[in-house]
Amino acid sequence: MTNRPSVLIVDDKENMRHLFTRILGDAYQVRTAEDGGRALTLIQTQEFDLVVTDIRMPGADGFEVLKAVKQHSPATEVIMMTAYASVPKAVEAIKEGAYDYLPKPFDPDEASLVVARALERKRLKEQAATLRRELEGIYSFQNIIGRSPPMRTLYGLLERAAELDITVLITGETGTGKELVARAIHHHGPRKDRPFVAVNCGALPSELIESELFGHARGAFTGAVETKPGLFESASGGTIFLDEIGELPLAVQVKLNRTLQDKEVRRVGDSVTRRIDARVITATHRDLKADAAAGRFREDLYYRLNVFPVHLPPLRERREDIPLLAIHFVQKAAKTYHQSVDGLEPDALRALTGYSWPGNVRQLENAIERAVAIATGSRVGQGDLPPEVAGAPQGALPAGQLVKLPFREAVDLARDHASRDYLIALLREFGGNVTRAAERAGMERESLHRLLKRYGLRSDDFKEPD
C-alpha cells in the first residue's frame, strides 16, 4: 500500500509517455494511456489525483478527457500539454477547469514543478474541505477556533471555569482573543441568560473609572445631575468583564478589592451599600505578578483575581491553527462583504503560515478581511494580503513546528523557500533582466516568467532606476 499521489499521463507519443514516467516515477504512481479513448476507460475505473493530457490526439482529444475527469472526479486536477501554436486552446481549457498547461517542448524540471503545484492545489482544496468540517465539529469552543495541543488544553480549562462560576484571570498578548474567551466562559456557564458587561479599564479616563464601575449619587461631583448605577450593578446576575485590569489606578484597585471581598458596592457620593451578584472575569496583557512586586498593582487584589488563571498562547506558538482560522475568517468576511471568495491560494497560505503575527489572531482576522474585500478571484492570493504579510521573509519553520507537518508538505515548503530565494538572487544578479536570468537558469524565458508569477515576484522590482 502506498500513499504516493497517482498521476495519469495521456499522450499518443510514446517518447512523451516515457519522459513523464522517468521524471515522475520516483515520487508518484504513474500510469499512461496512449490515446484519449484508453484514458476515458481508466478515468471511469480508477481515481487519479492528477491527469496530464495532450490536447491533440487521435480519437478523443484532451478536451473530452478534461470533461470526463471533471464529471467523474471533480477534485482531480488536470494539466494540458500543447504545442505553442495551440496555446489559445490551452487557455480555453483552463477556463473549463484545467489547472495549467505545458507548452511543448518543455523543460523536465518545469514539468515536474507544475505537476507538484497541481497536486499541492488538490491537497490544499482537500485540506480546506477538512477545515470546514472541523469548523463545524470539535475544533472550536464558542467561536474560539484551534486544534493545536495548547488550544485543546485551553478548551478543557474553559469548560471547567464555566462550570465552577469562579473568578477568572485571563492573560495573553494583545490580540489573542481575551474578550472572546471571557464571553465563551459566560455563555457556557449558568449565567448565560443574564447580562455580560464588558469594560476596557485602559480606555476609561482615570477620573471617571470609579463612577463608571460603582455608580454615583446625584450631585456627587460636577456634572452628576442624576443618580446613576454603576456597571457592577448593571451586570447583576450575569458577568462583568474587566479588560486590561492592570491599567486601573491604585486608588480604584483598593475599592475593587473591597467590592470583591464584600460582594457590595457603594456609589460615589453615597453612604448606602448595595449587594451585587456578578461574576468577575478579568484580563490583561501585563505581568500582574511582576507589577505587584514592583508596587504598580496591589498584591492583595492580584491574589483575589488570580483564582483561576487562563493563559492564551500567541499565534506564533500555534501555527498549525492558522489555516483553520484563516478559512473561518475568509468565510466570515465573504459573508460580510457579499464576496464569492471561498478559499486560499497556496501562495497565500504559505505567506500566512510563515508570518510571525505580532498582533496575533486579531491581526490575522484584519488581514483576511482586507484580502477578501479586495480579492478579484474566488480565492485569496498572496497579492491580496497586506504587504507586511505577503512580503514577509519565510524562512524555515522552527523544528517544533516543522515536525508537525506531513513529510511531503515539509519538503514542499522547503522547496518553495529555496525556489523563491533562488529566483530573488537570480534577478538581483542580472538586475531584473529576465532573458539573461533565464540563460543562467537553463530554462526558456517564458518558463521563468511563469515561475516568477507563481512566486509573486516582478522583474521590474530588481531593475536599477534610470
CSV table of C-alpha atoms in Angstrom, one decimal:
chain,number,residue,atom,x,y,z
A,1,MET,CA,0.0,0.0,0.0
A,2,THR,CA,1.4,3.4,-1.0
A,3,ASN,CA,0.5,7.0,-0.2
A,4,ARG,CA,2.1,8.4,-3.3
A,5,PRO,CA,-0.2,10.6,-5.4
A,6,SER,CA,-1.5,8.9,-8.6
A,7,VAL,CA,-0.9,10.6,-12.0
A,8,LEU,CA,-2.3,9.6,-15.4
A,9,ILE,CA,-0.3,10.6,-18.5
A,10,VAL,CA,-2.2,10.7,-21.7
A,11,ASP,CA,-0.3,11.2,-25.0
A,12,ASP,CA,-0.2,9.4,-28.3
A,13,LYS,CA,3.6,9.9,-28.5
A,14,GLU,CA,5.5,7.1,-26.8
A,15,ASN,CA,8.6,9.2,-26.1
A,16,MET,CA,6.4,11.7,-24.2
A,17,ARG,CA,4.9,9.0,-22.0
A,18,HIS,CA,8.4,7.6,-21.3
A,19,LEU,CA,9.6,11.1,-20.4
A,20,PHE,CA,6.9,11.6,-17.8
A,21,THR,CA,7.4,8.2,-16.4
A,22,ARG,CA,11.1,9.0,-16.0
A,23,ILE,CA,10.7,12.4,-14.3
A,24,LEU,CA,7.7,11.5,-12.1
A,25,GLY,CA,8.1,7.8,-11.4
A,26,ASP,CA,10.2,8.1,-8.2
A,27,ALA,CA,7.7,10.5,-6.5
A,28,TYR,CA,4.3,9.4,-7.9
A,29,GLN,CA,2.4,6.4,-9.1
A,30,VAL,CA,2.4,6.9,-12.8
A,31,ARG,CA,0.0,5.3,-15.3
A,32,THR,CA,0.0,6.0,-19.0
A,33,ALA,CA,-2.6,6.0,-21.8
A,34,GLU,CA,-1.7,6.0,-25.5
A,35,ASP,CA,-4.9,7.9,-26.6
A,36,GLY,CA,-8.0,9.6,-25.3
A,37,GLY,CA,-10.2,6.5,-25.6
A,38,ARG,CA,-7.9,4.5,-23.3
A,39,ALA,CA,-7.8,7.4,-20.8
A,40,LEU,CA,-11.6,7.6,-20.7
A,41,THR,CA,-11.7,4.0,-19.7
A,42,LEU,CA,-9.1,4.4,-17.0
A,43,ILE,CA,-10.8,7.5,-15.6
A,44,GLN,CA,-14.1,5.6,-15.2
A,45,THR,CA,-12.5,2.7,-13.3
A,46,GLN,CA,-9.8,4.4,-11.2
A,47,GLU,CA,-9.4,7.6,-9.1
A,48,PHE,CA,-6.4,9.8,-10.0
A,49,ASP,CA,-5.0,12.8,-8.2
A,50,LEU,CA,-3.8,14.3,-11.4
A,51,VAL,CA,-4.3,13.8,-15.2
A,52,VAL,CA,-1.7,15.2,-17.6
A,53,THR,CA,-3.1,15.1,-21.2
A,54,ASP,CA,-2.1,16.3,-24.6
A,55,ILE,CA,-4.8,18.4,-26.3
A,56,ARG,CA,-4.5,17.0,-29.9
A,57,MET,CA,-4.8,13.2,-30.1
A,58,PRO,CA,-6.5,10.7,-32.4
A,59,GLY,CA,-10.0,9.8,-31.3
A,60,ALA,CA,-11.0,11.6,-28.0
A,61,ASP,CA,-9.0,14.7,-27.6
A,62,GLY,CA,-7.8,16.5,-24.4
A,63,PHE,CA,-11.0,18.5,-24.0
A,64,GLU,CA,-13.0,15.2,-23.9
A,65,VAL,CA,-10.6,13.9,-21.3
A,66,LEU,CA,-10.9,17.1,-19.3
A,67,LYS,CA,-14.7,16.9,-19.4
A,68,ALA,CA,-14.7,13.2,-18.3
A,69,VAL,CA,-12.3,13.9,-15.4
A,70,LYS,CA,-14.4,16.8,-14.1
A,71,GLN,CA,-17.6,14.7,-14.4
A,72,HIS,CA,-16.3,11.6,-12.7
A,73,SER,CA,-13.9,13.1,-10.2
A,74,PRO,CA,-14.2,17.0,-9.8
A,75,ALA,CA,-11.3,17.1,-7.3
A,76,THR,CA,-8.8,15.6,-9.8
A,77,GLU,CA,-6.5,18.3,-11.3
A,78,VAL,CA,-5.8,18.4,-15.0
A,79,ILE,CA,-2.8,19.8,-16.8
A,80,MET,CA,-3.0,20.2,-20.6
A,81,MET,CA,0.0,19.8,-22.9
A,82,THR,CA,0.1,21.7,-26.2
A,83,ALA,CA,2.4,22.9,-29.0
A,84,TYR,CA,2.9,26.7,-28.9
A,85,ALA,CA,0.5,27.2,-31.9
A,86,SER,CA,-2.3,25.8,-29.7
A,87,VAL,CA,-1.8,27.9,-26.6
A,88,PRO,CA,-5.1,29.7,-27.0
A,89,LYS,CA,-6.8,26.3,-26.8
A,90,ALA,CA,-4.9,25.6,-23.6
A,91,VAL,CA,-6.1,28.9,-22.2
A,92,GLU,CA,-9.6,27.9,-23.1
A,93,ALA,CA,-9.1,24.6,-21.3
A,94,ILE,CA,-8.1,26.4,-18.1
A,95,LYS,CA,-11.3,28.3,-18.3
A,96,GLU,CA,-13.1,25.0,-18.4
A,97,GLY,CA,-11.4,23.7,-15.3
A,98,ALA,CA,-7.8,22.7,-16.1
A,99,TYR,CA,-5.2,23.7,-13.6
A,100,ASP,CA,-2.5,24.8,-16.0
A,101,TYR,CA,-0.8,24.0,-19.4
A,102,LEU,CA,2.6,22.9,-20.5
A,103,PRO,CA,3.7,24.3,-23.9
A,104,LYS,CA,5.8,21.8,-25.9
A,105,PRO,CA,8.8,21.5,-25.8
A,106,PHE,CA,9.2,22.0,-22.1
A,107,ASP,CA,11.9,21.7,-19.5
A,108,PRO,CA,11.6,18.5,-17.4
A,109,ASP,CA,12.2,20.5,-14.2
A,110,GLU,CA,9.4,22.9,-15.2
A,111,ALA,CA,7.0,20.0,-15.9
A,112,SER,CA,7.9,18.4,-12.5
A,113,LEU,CA,7.2,21.8,-10.8
A,114,VAL,CA,3.8,22.3,-12.5
A,115,VAL,CA,2.8,18.7,-11.5
A,116,ALA,CA,3.9,19.3,-7.9
A,117,ARG,CA,1.9,22.6,-7.9
A,118,ALA,CA,-1.2,20.9,-9.2
A,119,LEU,CA,-1.0,18.2,-6.6
A,120,GLU,CA,-0.4,20.8,-3.9
A,121,ARG,CA,-3.5,22.6,-5.0
A,122,LYS,CA,-5.5,19.4,-4.8
A,123,ARG,CA,-4.2,18.8,-1.3
A,124,LEU,CA,-5.0,22.3,-0.2
A,125,LYS,CA,-8.5,22.1,-1.5
A,126,GLU,CA,-9.0,18.8,0.4
A,127,GLN,CA,-7.4,20.5,3.5
A,128,ALA,CA,-9.9,23.4,3.1
A,129,ALA,CA,-12.8,21.0,2.9
A,130,THR,CA,-11.5,19.2,6.0
A,131,LEU,CA,-11.1,22.6,7.8
A,132,ARG,CA,-14.7,23.5,7.0
A,133,ARG,CA,-15.8,20.2,8.5
A,134,GLU,CA,-13.6,20.8,11.6
A,135,LEU,CA,-15.0,24.3,12.0
A,136,GLU,CA,-18.4,22.7,12.4
A,137,GLY,CA,-17.1,20.0,14.7
A,138,ILE,CA,-14.9,19.6,17.7
A,139,TYR,CA,-12.2,22.1,17.0
A,140,SER,CA,-14.0,25.1,18.4
A,141,PHE,CA,-15.4,26.4,21.7
A,142,GLN,CA,-18.0,29.2,21.4
A,143,ASN,CA,-16.2,30.8,18.4
A,144,ILE,CA,-12.7,30.1,19.7
A,145,ILE,CA,-11.0,28.1,17.0
A,146,GLY,CA,-8.0,25.8,17.0
A,147,ARG,CA,-6.9,22.2,17.0
A,148,SER,CA,-3.3,22.5,18.3
A,149,PRO,CA,-2.4,20.9,21.7
A,150,PRO,CA,-2.4,24.3,23.5
A,151,MET,CA,-5.9,25.0,22.3
A,152,ARG,CA,-7.3,21.6,23.2
A,153,THR,CA,-5.9,22.1,26.7
A,154,LEU,CA,-7.5,25.5,26.8
A,155,TYR,CA,-10.9,24.1,25.9
A,156,GLY,CA,-10.7,21.8,28.9
A,157,LEU,CA,-9.9,24.8,31.2
A,158,LEU,CA,-12.7,26.9,29.8
A,159,GLU,CA,-15.3,24.2,30.3
A,160,ARG,CA,-14.1,23.8,33.9
A,161,ALA,CA,-14.1,27.5,34.5
A,162,ALA,CA,-17.7,27.8,33.1
A,163,GLU,CA,-18.9,25.1,35.4
A,164,LEU,CA,-17.4,26.5,38.5
A,165,ASP,CA,-18.7,30.1,38.2
A,166,ILE,CA,-15.4,31.2,39.6
A,167,THR,CA,-13.3,34.4,39.3
A,168,VAL,CA,-11.0,34.1,36.3
A,169,LEU,CA,-7.9,36.0,35.2
A,170,ILE,CA,-7.2,35.7,31.5
A,171,THR,CA,-3.6,36.6,30.4
A,172,GLY,CA,-2.1,36.8,27.0
A,173,GLU,CA,-0.6,39.1,24.4
A,174,THR,CA,-2.7,41.8,22.7
A,175,GLY,CA,-4.9,40.3,20.0
A,176,THR,CA,-5.0,36.7,21.4
A,177,GLY,CA,-8.8,36.9,22.0
A,178,LYS,CA,-9.2,37.5,25.7
A,179,GLU,CA,-12.6,39.0,25.4
A,180,LEU,CA,-13.8,36.2,23.2
A,181,VAL,CA,-12.6,33.7,25.9
A,182,ALA,CA,-14.4,35.7,28.6
A,183,ARG,CA,-17.6,35.6,26.6
A,184,ALA,CA,-17.2,31.9,25.9
A,185,ILE,CA,-16.9,31.2,29.7
A,186,HIS,CA,-20.0,33.3,30.3
A,187,HIS,CA,-22.1,31.7,27.6
A,188,HIS,CA,-21.2,28.2,28.7
A,189,GLY,CA,-22.0,28.9,32.4
A,190,PRO,CA,-25.2,29.1,34.5
A,191,ARG,CA,-25.3,32.9,33.9
A,192,LYS,CA,-25.6,32.7,30.1
A,193,ASP,CA,-29.1,34.2,30.1
A,194,ARG,CA,-28.1,37.2,32.2
A,195,PRO,CA,-26.1,40.3,31.1
A,196,PHE,CA,-22.4,40.2,30.0
A,197,VAL,CA,-20.9,43.6,30.7
A,198,ALA,CA,-17.5,44.3,29.2
A,199,VAL,CA,-15.3,47.2,30.4
A,200,ASN,CA,-12.0,48.3,29.0
A,201,CYS,CA,-10.3,49.7,32.0
A,202,GLY,CA,-7.5,51.2,29.9
A,203,ALA,CA,-10.0,53.2,27.8
A,204,LEU,CA,-11.8,55.0,30.6
A,205,PRO,CA,-10.5,58.4,31.9
A,206,SER,CA,-9.0,57.9,35.3
A,207,GLU,CA,-11.3,60.5,36.9
A,208,LEU,CA,-14.4,58.5,35.6
A,209,ILE,CA,-13.4,54.9,36.3
A,210,GLU,CA,-14.7,54.8,39.8
A,211,SER,CA,-18.0,56.3,38.8
A,212,GLU,CA,-18.4,54.0,35.8
A,213,LEU,CA,-17.7,50.9,37.8
A,214,PHE,CA,-19.5,51.6,41.0
A,215,GLY,CA,-22.0,54.3,40.1
A,216,HIS,CA,-22.6,57.8,41.7
A,217,ALA,CA,-25.2,59.7,43.6
A,218,ARG,CA,-26.8,62.9,42.3
A,219,GLY,CA,-24.5,65.8,43.0
A,220,ALA,CA,-21.5,63.6,43.9
A,221,PHE,CA,-19.4,65.7,41.6
A,222,THR,CA,-19.7,68.4,38.9
A,223,GLY,CA,-21.8,67.1,36.1
A,224,ALA,CA,-23.5,64.4,38.2
A,225,VAL,CA,-27.0,65.7,37.6
A,226,GLU,CA,-28.7,62.5,38.4
A,227,THR,CA,-28.1,59.2,40.2
A,228,LYS,CA,-26.5,56.5,38.0
A,229,PRO,CA,-26.0,52.8,38.8
A,230,GLY,CA,-22.5,51.5,38.0
A,231,LEU,CA,-21.5,48.7,35.7
A,232,PHE,CA,-21.3,46.2,38.6
A,233,GLU,CA,-25.0,46.8,39.3
A,234,SER,CA,-25.8,46.6,35.5
A,235,ALA,CA,-24.1,43.1,35.5
A,236,SER,CA,-26.3,41.8,38.4
A,237,GLY,CA,-26.9,38.1,37.9
A,238,GLY,CA,-24.5,38.0,35.0
A,239,THR,CA,-20.9,38.6,34.3
A,240,ILE,CA,-18.7,41.7,34.4
A,241,PHE,CA,-15.6,41.5,32.3
A,242,LEU,CA,-12.8,43.9,33.3
A,243,ASP,CA,-10.4,44.0,30.4
A,244,GLU,CA,-6.9,45.5,30.8
A,245,ILE,CA,-7.3,45.3,34.6
A,246,GLY,CA,-3.6,46.2,35.0
A,247,GLU,CA,-4.4,49.8,33.9
A,248,LEU,CA,-6.6,50.5,36.9
A,249,PRO,CA,-5.3,53.3,39.2
A,250,LEU,CA,-4.2,52.1,42.6
A,251,ALA,CA,-7.0,54.0,44.4
A,252,VAL,CA,-9.6,52.2,42.3
A,253,GLN,CA,-7.9,48.9,42.9
A,254,VAL,CA,-8.5,49.4,46.7
A,255,LYS,CA,-12.2,49.9,46.1
A,256,LEU,CA,-12.4,47.0,43.7
A,257,ASN,CA,-10.7,44.7,46.2
A,258,ARG,CA,-13.2,45.7,48.8
A,259,THR,CA,-16.1,45.1,46.4
A,260,LEU,CA,-14.9,41.6,45.5
A,261,GLN,CA,-14.4,40.7,49.2
A,262,ASP,CA,-17.8,42.0,50.5
A,263,LYS,CA,-19.9,41.5,47.3
A,264,GLU,CA,-21.1,45.0,47.8
A,265,VAL,CA,-20.8,48.4,46.0
A,266,ARG,CA,-21.1,51.9,47.3
A,267,ARG,CA,-21.8,54.5,44.7
A,268,VAL,CA,-19.6,57.6,44.6
A,269,GLY,CA,-21.1,60.3,46.9
A,270,ASP,CA,-23.5,57.8,48.6
A,271,SER,CA,-23.4,56.2,52.0
A,272,VAL,CA,-25.6,53.2,51.2
A,273,THR,CA,-24.0,49.9,50.2
A,274,ARG,CA,-25.8,47.6,47.7
A,275,ARG,CA,-25.4,43.9,47.4
A,276,ILE,CA,-24.2,42.6,44.0
A,277,ASP,CA,-24.3,39.2,42.3
A,278,ALA,CA,-22.0,39.5,39.3
A,279,ARG,CA,-19.3,37.0,38.3
A,280,VAL,CA,-16.0,38.7,37.7
A,281,ILE,CA,-13.7,37.8,34.8
A,282,THR,CA,-10.6,40.0,34.3
A,283,ALA,CA,-7.9,40.1,31.6
A,284,THR,CA,-4.5,41.7,31.0
A,285,HIS,CA,-1.5,41.6,28.6
A,286,ARG,CA,0.7,42.6,31.5
A,287,ASP,CA,2.6,40.5,34.1
A,288,LEU,CA,0.5,41.4,37.1
A,289,LYS,CA,2.7,39.4,39.5
A,290,ALA,CA,5.7,41.4,38.4
A,291,ASP,CA,3.7,44.6,38.7
A,292,ALA,CA,2.6,43.7,42.2
A,293,ALA,CA,6.2,43.0,43.2
A,294,ALA,CA,7.1,46.5,41.8
A,295,GLY,CA,4.3,48.2,43.6
A,296,ARG,CA,2.3,49.0,40.4
A,297,PHE,CA,-0.5,46.7,41.3
A,298,ARG,CA,-2.0,45.8,44.6
A,299,GLU,CA,-0.7,42.3,45.7
A,300,ASP,CA,-3.9,41.5,47.6
A,301,LEU,CA,-6.1,42.3,44.6
A,302,TYR,CA,-3.8,40.2,42.4
A,303,TYR,CA,-4.3,37.1,44.5
A,304,ARG,CA,-8.1,37.8,44.7
A,305,LEU,CA,-8.3,37.9,40.9
A,306,ASN,CA,-5.9,35.1,40.2
A,307,VAL,CA,-8.2,32.3,41.5
A,308,PHE,CA,-8.5,30.5,38.1
A,309,PRO,CA,-5.7,31.7,35.7
A,310,VAL,CA,-6.1,31.1,32.0
A,311,HIS,CA,-3.2,31.9,29.7
A,312,LEU,CA,-3.8,32.3,25.9
A,313,PRO,CA,-0.8,31.3,23.7
A,314,PRO,CA,0.3,33.7,21.0
A,315,LEU,CA,-0.5,32.7,17.4
A,316,ARG,CA,3.2,32.1,16.6
A,317,GLU,CA,3.2,29.3,19.1
A,318,ARG,CA,0.3,27.5,17.4
A,319,ARG,CA,1.0,28.0,13.7
A,320,GLU,CA,-0.9,24.8,12.9
A,321,ASP,CA,-4.1,26.7,13.8
A,322,ILE,CA,-3.5,29.4,11.2
A,323,PRO,CA,-5.1,27.5,8.2
A,324,LEU,CA,-8.2,26.7,10.3
A,325,LEU,CA,-8.5,30.3,11.5
A,326,ALA,CA,-7.8,31.7,8.0
A,327,ILE,CA,-10.6,29.7,6.4
A,328,HIS,CA,-13.0,30.7,9.2
A,329,PHE,CA,-12.2,34.4,8.6
A,330,VAL,CA,-12.5,34.0,4.8
A,331,GLN,CA,-16.0,32.6,5.2
A,332,LYS,CA,-16.9,35.3,7.7
A,333,ALA,CA,-15.6,38.2,5.6
A,334,ALA,CA,-17.1,36.8,2.4
A,335,LYS,CA,-20.5,36.8,4.0
A,336,THR,CA,-20.0,40.4,5.4
A,337,TYR,CA,-18.8,41.9,2.0
A,338,HIS,CA,-21.0,39.6,-0.2
A,339,GLN,CA,-17.9,38.3,-1.9
A,340,SER,CA,-17.8,34.9,-3.7
A,341,VAL,CA,-14.5,34.1,-2.1
A,342,ASP,CA,-14.3,30.6,-0.6
A,343,GLY,CA,-10.6,29.7,-0.1
A,344,LEU,CA,-7.0,30.5,-0.2
A,345,GLU,CA,-4.4,30.0,-2.9
A,346,PRO,CA,-1.3,28.0,-1.9
A,347,ASP,CA,1.0,31.1,-2.0
A,348,ALA,CA,-1.4,33.0,0.3
A,349,LEU,CA,-1.5,30.0,2.8
A,350,ARG,CA,2.3,29.8,2.7
A,351,ALA,CA,2.6,33.6,3.4
A,352,LEU,CA,0.1,33.3,6.3
A,353,THR,CA,1.8,30.4,8.0
A,354,GLY,CA,5.3,31.9,7.5
A,355,TYR,CA,4.4,35.3,9.1
A,356,SER,CA,5.1,35.9,12.8
A,357,TRP,CA,1.8,37.7,13.6
A,358,PRO,CA,2.8,40.1,16.4
A,359,GLY,CA,-0.8,41.2,16.6
A,360,ASN,CA,-2.0,37.6,16.9
A,361,VAL,CA,-5.5,36.4,15.9
A,362,ARG,CA,-6.8,40.0,15.7
A,363,GLN,CA,-4.2,40.9,13.2
A,364,LEU,CA,-4.9,37.7,11.2
A,365,GLU,CA,-8.6,38.5,11.1
A,366,ASN,CA,-7.9,42.0,9.9
A,367,ALA,CA,-5.5,40.8,7.2
A,368,ILE,CA,-8.0,38.2,5.9
A,369,GLU,CA,-10.9,40.8,6.0
A,370,ARG,CA,-8.8,43.2,3.9
A,371,ALA,CA,-7.8,40.4,1.5
A,372,VAL,CA,-11.4,39.2,0.9
A,373,ALA,CA,-12.6,42.8,0.3
A,374,ILE,CA,-10.1,43.4,-2.5
A,375,ALA,CA,-9.8,39.9,-3.9
A,376,THR,CA,-10.9,39.6,-7.6
A,377,GLY,CA,-11.0,35.9,-7.8
A,378,SER,CA,-12.7,33.1,-6.0
A,379,ARG,CA,-9.7,32.5,-3.7
A,380,VAL,CA,-7.5,34.9,-1.7
A,381,GLY,CA,-4.0,35.1,-3.3
A,382,GLN,CA,-0.7,36.3,-1.9
A,383,GLY,CA,-1.1,39.6,-3.7
A,384,ASP,CA,-4.4,40.3,-1.8
A,385,LEU,CA,-2.7,40.1,1.6
A,386,PRO,CA,-1.2,43.2,3.4
A,387,PRO,CA,2.3,44.0,2.2
A,388,GLU,CA,3.9,43.2,5.5
A,389,VAL,CA,2.4,39.7,5.4
A,390,ALA,CA,2.7,39.0,1.7
A,391,GLY,CA,6.3,40.1,1.6
A,392,ALA,CA,7.4,38.6,4.9
A,393,PRO,CA,10.6,36.5,4.8
A,394,GLN,CA,9.5,32.9,5.0
A,395,GLY,CA,12.5,31.1,6.5
A,396,ALA,CA,12.5,27.6,7.8
A,397,LEU,CA,10.0,26.9,10.5
A,398,PRO,CA,11.2,26.0,14.0
A,399,ALA,CA,11.9,22.3,14.4
A,400,GLY,CA,9.0,22.0,16.8
A,401,GLN,CA,6.6,23.3,14.1
A,402,LEU,CA,8.3,21.5,11.2
A,403,VAL,CA,7.8,18.0,12.7
A,404,LYS,CA,4.1,18.6,12.9
A,405,LEU,CA,3.8,18.7,9.1
A,406,PRO,CA,3.4,15.7,6.9
A,407,PHE,CA,6.7,14.8,5.2
A,408,ARG,CA,5.5,15.8,1.7
A,409,GLU,CA,4.2,19.2,3.0
A,410,ALA,CA,7.5,19.8,4.8
A,411,VAL,CA,9.5,19.0,1.7
A,412,ASP,CA,7.3,21.2,-0.5
A,413,LEU,CA,7.6,24.1,2.0
A,414,ALA,CA,11.4,23.8,1.9
A,415,ARG,CA,11.5,23.6,-1.8
A,416,ASP,CA,9.3,26.7,-2.1
A,417,HIS,CA,11.6,28.6,0.2
A,418,ALA,CA,14.6,27.5,-1.8
A,419,SER,CA,13.0,28.2,-5.2
A,420,ARG,CA,11.9,31.7,-4.2
A,421,ASP,CA,15.3,32.6,-2.7
A,422,TYR,CA,17.0,31.3,-5.8
A,423,LEU,CA,14.8,33.4,-8.1
A,424,ILE,CA,15.4,36.5,-6.0
A,425,ALA,CA,19.1,36.0,-6.1
A,426,LEU,CA,19.0,35.4,-9.8
A,427,LEU,CA,17.1,38.6,-10.6
A,428,ARG,CA,19.4,40.6,-8.3
A,429,GLU,CA,22.4,39.2,-10.1
A,430,PHE,CA,21.1,40.3,-13.5
A,431,GLY,CA,19.3,43.5,-12.4
A,432,GLY,CA,15.9,42.2,-13.4
A,433,ASN,CA,16.9,41.1,-16.9
A,434,VAL,CA,14.7,38.1,-17.5
A,435,THR,CA,16.5,37.0,-20.7
A,436,ARG,CA,19.9,36.7,-19.1
A,437,ALA,CA,18.5,35.2,-15.9
A,438,ALA,CA,16.7,32.5,-17.9
A,439,GLU,CA,20.0,31.7,-19.7
A,440,ARG,CA,21.8,31.3,-16.4
A,441,ALA,CA,18.9,29.2,-15.0
A,442,GLY,CA,19.0,27.0,-18.1
A,443,MET,CA,15.3,27.4,-19.0
A,444,GLU,CA,13.1,29.2,-21.5
A,445,ARG,CA,12.3,32.8,-20.9
A,446,GLU,CA,8.5,32.0,-20.8
A,447,SER,CA,9.2,29.3,-18.2
A,448,LEU,CA,11.0,31.8,-16.0
A,449,HIS,CA,8.2,34.3,-16.3
A,450,ARG,CA,5.7,31.6,-15.2
A,451,LEU,CA,7.9,30.8,-12.2
A,452,LEU,CA,8.2,34.5,-11.2
A,453,LYS,CA,4.4,34.9,-11.4
A,454,ARG,CA,3.9,31.8,-9.3
A,455,TYR,CA,6.2,33.1,-6.5
A,456,GLY,CA,4.8,36.7,-6.6
A,457,LEU,CA,8.0,38.3,-8.0
A,458,ARG,CA,8.2,41.1,-10.5
A,459,SER,CA,11.4,41.6,-12.6
A,460,ASP,CA,10.8,45.3,-12.6
A,461,ASP,CA,11.4,45.4,-8.9
A,462,PHE,CA,15.0,44.4,-9.4
A,463,LYS,CA,15.9,46.8,-12.2
A,464,GLU,CA,18.2,49.8,-11.4
A,465,PRO,CA,16.3,53.2,-11.6
A,466,ASP,CA,17.2,55.2,-14.8
